[in-house]
Amino acid sequence: MHPIWERADGRRLLLNPHLGTAKEFKALSEVNHSFRHHLFEAKRSTRVTNERQLAILSQRFPRVRCVTLDRLNLSGRDLGADLPQGVREVALTDCHSNDARWAESLRTVSLQRLTFSGLGLYRSSVCAEVIEHLRHVGTLRHLEFRMSVHNHDVSIMRSWMEGIARLSSLQTLALPTGNYYSGYSEWQPVCAGVPQLQYLIVPANNADVDCPEHLLTLMGFSQLRALDLSKTTPSKQVLEAIAQLPRLQALSVRVDSKASAHKILTRCTSLEVLHLNMHDIGTFSDADELIRSLASLPNLRDLVVGGQIFGPDEVRALRDIRSLRSLSVRIDESCMDDPELAQQLNGYLNSGRRAGHPMDLSGIVPLG
């Protein structure tokens, strides 16, 4: 149970006064969850686990928008006919196929988001052909790979990376995790070939743990509006490159110093959603400069700060940032000794209201 402090103007502050629940708090405030948020568990969504369910899907759920196909054989299927015409998001989880007909049929639906989970289709001999067919799905905006790629998969990876670079409608790309030795440099021409790419999710590549400068090969795309580096440890050069992205609106990043944080906050003035991981800095006594930098961002609406503990005065200062709609921070026990803060927090603790995740990218990641 986490308290919510909701102000009269509708702005919401999400706080955690319990210093002993760090694990629970980390799960709550993990911004990567919201960056990768999908609607498969929301209303008008369903999961299909066998061919019989798929055959009646469009008749039984004509208005469903989000479909997860779980461990299905897609060989020879006219998937465009199987899916409801209103479908916008499809996740393929551990599916397999020996042909690409199902991908070709997707041009008949207005698909906006496609997620590959598992290596079944990735290692298929027709994967490159599948990606090529996606070129004809003119509404496709979001492509995500939720899988771990290793050295022996690199040759397969290269074959369909060229196809991704030709997806002219693509705006969001989530790279696969793994241990492929070529690292992020393999993805640079892909990103460069998609000029309208606005949202990039960069997971940790085990091969780059000791060479975070490889991330620089993915920077420099001035059109980027959202960048998730939450699973990496960027070097000073990468942090400097981030500060050169003037149109950045959403950012999840681990900083190595207050100076790095200040530079990003003073240069990336378009930020609306920010997750600042400050665990590497150590607890500092004076957060005034940080708060002033945050307050200078005119459009900042969702903020998560990890690795620091804020006292009553700092919480009030954060609360007074006029543009903020939600806030997630760890607070000092002394906040509970403050009558005003304690009254607000306890009121929500006793009301039984449960906190949702504070972050929301719906206004930033374009889904059509």
JSON list of N, CA and C in Angstrom, two decimals, residues 171-172 198-199 224-227 248-251 272-273 360-368:
[
{"chain": "A", "resi": 171, "resn": "GLN", "atom": "N", "xyz": [8.17, 4.53, -35.68]},
{"chain": "A", "resi": 171, "resn": "GLN", "atom": "CA", "xyz": [8.52, 5.64, -34.79]},
{"chain": "A", "resi": 171, "resn": "GLN", "atom": "C", "xyz": [9.13, 5.17, -33.48]},
{"chain": "A", "resi": 172, "resn": "THR", "atom": "N", "xyz": [8.85, 3.93, -33.08]},
{"chain": "A", "resi": 172, "resn": "THR", "atom": "CA", "xyz": [9.34, 3.38, -31.82]},
{"chain": "A", "resi": 172, "resn": "THR", "atom": "C", "xyz": [10.04, 2.06, -32.07]},
{"chain": "A", "resi": 198, "resn": "GLN", "atom": "N", "xyz": [11.49, 8.17, -33.19]},
{"chain": "A", "resi": 198, "resn": "GLN", "atom": "CA", "xyz": [11.35, 9.13, -32.10]},
{"chain": "A", "resi": 198, "resn": "GLN", "atom": "C", "xyz": [11.55, 8.52, -30.72]},
{"chain": "A", "resi": 199, "resn": "TYR", "atom": "N", "xyz": [11.35, 7.22, -30.60]},
{"chain": "A", "resi": 199, "resn": "TYR", "atom": "CA", "xyz": [11.36, 6.59, -29.28]},
{"chain": "A", "resi": 199, "resn": "TYR", "atom": "C", "xyz": [12.25, 5.36, -29.36]},
{"chain": "A", "resi": 224, "resn": "LEU", "atom": "N", "xyz": [14.98, 12.25, -31.76]},
{"chain": "A", "resi": 224, "resn": "LEU", "atom": "CA", "xyz": [14.51, 11.40, -30.68]},
{"chain": "A", "resi": 224, "resn": "LEU", "atom": "C", "xyz": [13.71, 12.20, -29.66]},
{"chain": "A", "resi": 225, "resn": "ARG", "atom": "N", "xyz": [12.55, 11.67, -29.29]},
{"chain": "A", "resi": 225, "resn": "ARG", "atom": "CA", "xyz": [11.72, 12.30, -28.27]},
{"chain": "A", "resi": 225, "resn": "ARG", "atom": "C", "xyz": [11.71, 11.52, -26.97]},
{"chain": "A", "resi": 226, "resn": "ALA", "atom": "N", "xyz": [12.06, 10.23, -27.01]},
{"chain": "A", "resi": 226, "resn": "ALA", "atom": "CA", "xyz": [12.05, 9.41, -25.79]},
{"chain": "A", "resi": 226, "resn": "ALA", "atom": "C", "xyz": [13.20, 8.42, -25.85]},
{"chain": "A", "resi": 227, "resn": "LEU", "atom": "N", "xyz": [13.90, 8.28, -24.73]},
{"chain": "A", "resi": 227, "resn": "LEU", "atom": "CA", "xyz": [15.08, 7.42, -24.67]},
{"chain": "A", "resi": 227, "resn": "LEU", "atom": "C", "xyz": [15.11, 6.70, -23.34]},
{"chain": "A", "resi": 248, "resn": "LEU", "atom": "N", "xyz": [14.14, 15.95, -26.75]},
{"chain": "A", "resi": 248, "resn": "LEU", "atom": "CA", "xyz": [13.85, 14.83, -25.86]},
{"chain": "A", "resi": 248, "resn": "LEU", "atom": "C", "xyz": [12.73, 15.19, -24.89]},
{"chain": "A", "resi": 249, "resn": "GLN", "atom": "N", "xyz": [11.69, 14.35, -24.85]},
{"chain": "A", "resi": 249, "resn": "GLN", "atom": "CA", "xyz": [10.55, 14.59, -23.97]},
{"chain": "A", "resi": 249, "resn": "GLN", "atom": "C", "xyz": [10.43, 13.56, -22.85]},
{"chain": "A", "resi": 250, "resn": "ALA", "atom": "N", "xyz": [10.99, 12.38, -23.05]},
{"chain": "A", "resi": 250, "resn": "ALA", "atom": "CA", "xyz": [10.95, 11.34, -22.01]},
{"chain": "A", "resi": 250, "resn": "ALA", "atom": "C", "xyz": [12.32, 10.70, -21.90]},
{"chain": "A", "resi": 251, "resn": "LEU", "atom": "N", "xyz": [12.80, 10.55, -20.67]},
{"chain": "A", "resi": 251, "resn": "LEU", "atom": "CA", "xyz": [14.15, 10.04, -20.46]},
{"chain": "A", "resi": 251, "resn": "LEU", "atom": "C", "xyz": [14.21, 9.20, -19.19]},
{"chain": "A", "resi": 272, "resn": "GLU", "atom": "N", "xyz": [9.25, 15.97, -20.41]},
{"chain": "A", "resi": 272, "resn": "GLU", "atom": "CA", "xyz": [7.95, 15.85, -19.77]},
{"chain": "A", "resi": 272, "resn": "GLU", "atom": "C", "xyz": [7.91, 14.69, -18.78]},
{"chain": "A", "resi": 273, "resn": "VAL", "atom": "N", "xyz": [8.63, 13.62, -19.10]},
{"chain": "A", "resi": 273, "resn": "VAL", "atom": "CA", "xyz": [8.68, 12.43, -18.25]},
{"chain": "A", "resi": 273, "resn": "VAL", "atom": "C", "xyz": [10.15, 12.12, -17.97]},
{"chain": "A", "resi": 360, "resn": "ASP", "atom": "N", "xyz": [3.20, 7.86, -17.12]},
{"chain": "A", "resi": 360, "resn": "ASP", "atom": "CA", "xyz": [2.29, 7.69, -18.24]},
{"chain": "A", "resi": 360, "resn": "ASP", "atom": "C", "xyz": [2.92, 8.29, -19.48]},
{"chain": "A", "resi": 361, "resn": "LEU", "atom": "N", "xyz": [3.15, 7.44, -20.47]},
{"chain": "A", "resi": 361, "resn": "LEU", "atom": "CA", "xyz": [3.78, 7.91, -21.70]},
{"chain": "A", "resi": 361, "resn": "LEU", "atom": "C", "xyz": [2.78, 8.07, -22.83]},
{"chain": "A", "resi": 362, "resn": "SER", "atom": "N", "xyz": [1.50, 7.94, -22.54]},
{"chain": "A", "resi": 362, "resn": "SER", "atom": "CA", "xyz": [0.51, 7.92, -23.62]},
{"chain": "A", "resi": 362, "resn": "SER", "atom": "C", "xyz": [0.54, 9.18, -24.45]},
{"chain": "A", "resi": 363, "resn": "GLY", "atom": "N", "xyz": [0.95, 10.30, -23.84]},
{"chain": "A", "resi": 363, "resn": "GLY", "atom": "CA", "xyz": [0.98, 11.54, -24.59]},
{"chain": "A", "resi": 363, "resn": "GLY", "atom": "C", "xyz": [2.27, 11.77, -25.34]},
{"chain": "A", "resi": 364, "resn": "ILE", "atom": "N", "xyz": [3.22, 10.84, -25.20]},
{"chain": "A", "resi": 364, "resn": "ILE", "atom": "CA", "xyz": [4.52, 11.04, -25.82]},
{"chain": "A", "resi": 364, "resn": "ILE", "atom": "C", "xyz": [4.80, 9.99, -26.89]},
{"chain": "A", "resi": 365, "resn": "VAL", "atom": "N", "xyz": [4.56, 8.73, -26.57]},
{"chain": "A", "resi": 365, "resn": "VAL", "atom": "CA", "xyz": [4.81, 7.69, -27.55]},
{"chain": "A", "resi": 365, "resn": "VAL", "atom": "C", "xyz": [3.63, 7.63, -28.52]},
{"chain": "A", "resi": 366, "resn": "PRO", "atom": "N", "xyz": [3.82, 7.98, -29.76]},
{"chain": "A", "resi": 366, "resn": "PRO", "atom": "CA", "xyz": [2.70, 8.04, -30.70]},
{"chain": "A", "resi": 366, "resn": "PRO", "atom": "C", "xyz": [2.24, 6.64, -31.10]},
{"chain": "A", "resi": 367, "resn": "LEU", "atom": "N", "xyz": [0.98, 6.35, -30.86]},
{"chain": "A", "resi": 367, "resn": "LEU", "atom": "CA", "xyz": [0.41, 5.06, -31.24]},
{"chain": "A", "resi": 367, "resn": "LEU", "atom": "C", "xyz": [-0.63, 5.21, -32.33]},
{"chain": "A", "resi": 368, "resn": "GLY", "atom": "N", "xyz": [-0.59, 6.32, -33.00]},
{"chain": "A", "resi": 368, "resn": "GLY", "atom": "CA", "xyz": [-1.50, 6.52, -34.12]},
{"chain": "A", "resi": 368, "resn": "GLY", "atom": "C", "xyz": [-2.68, 7.38, -33.74]}
]
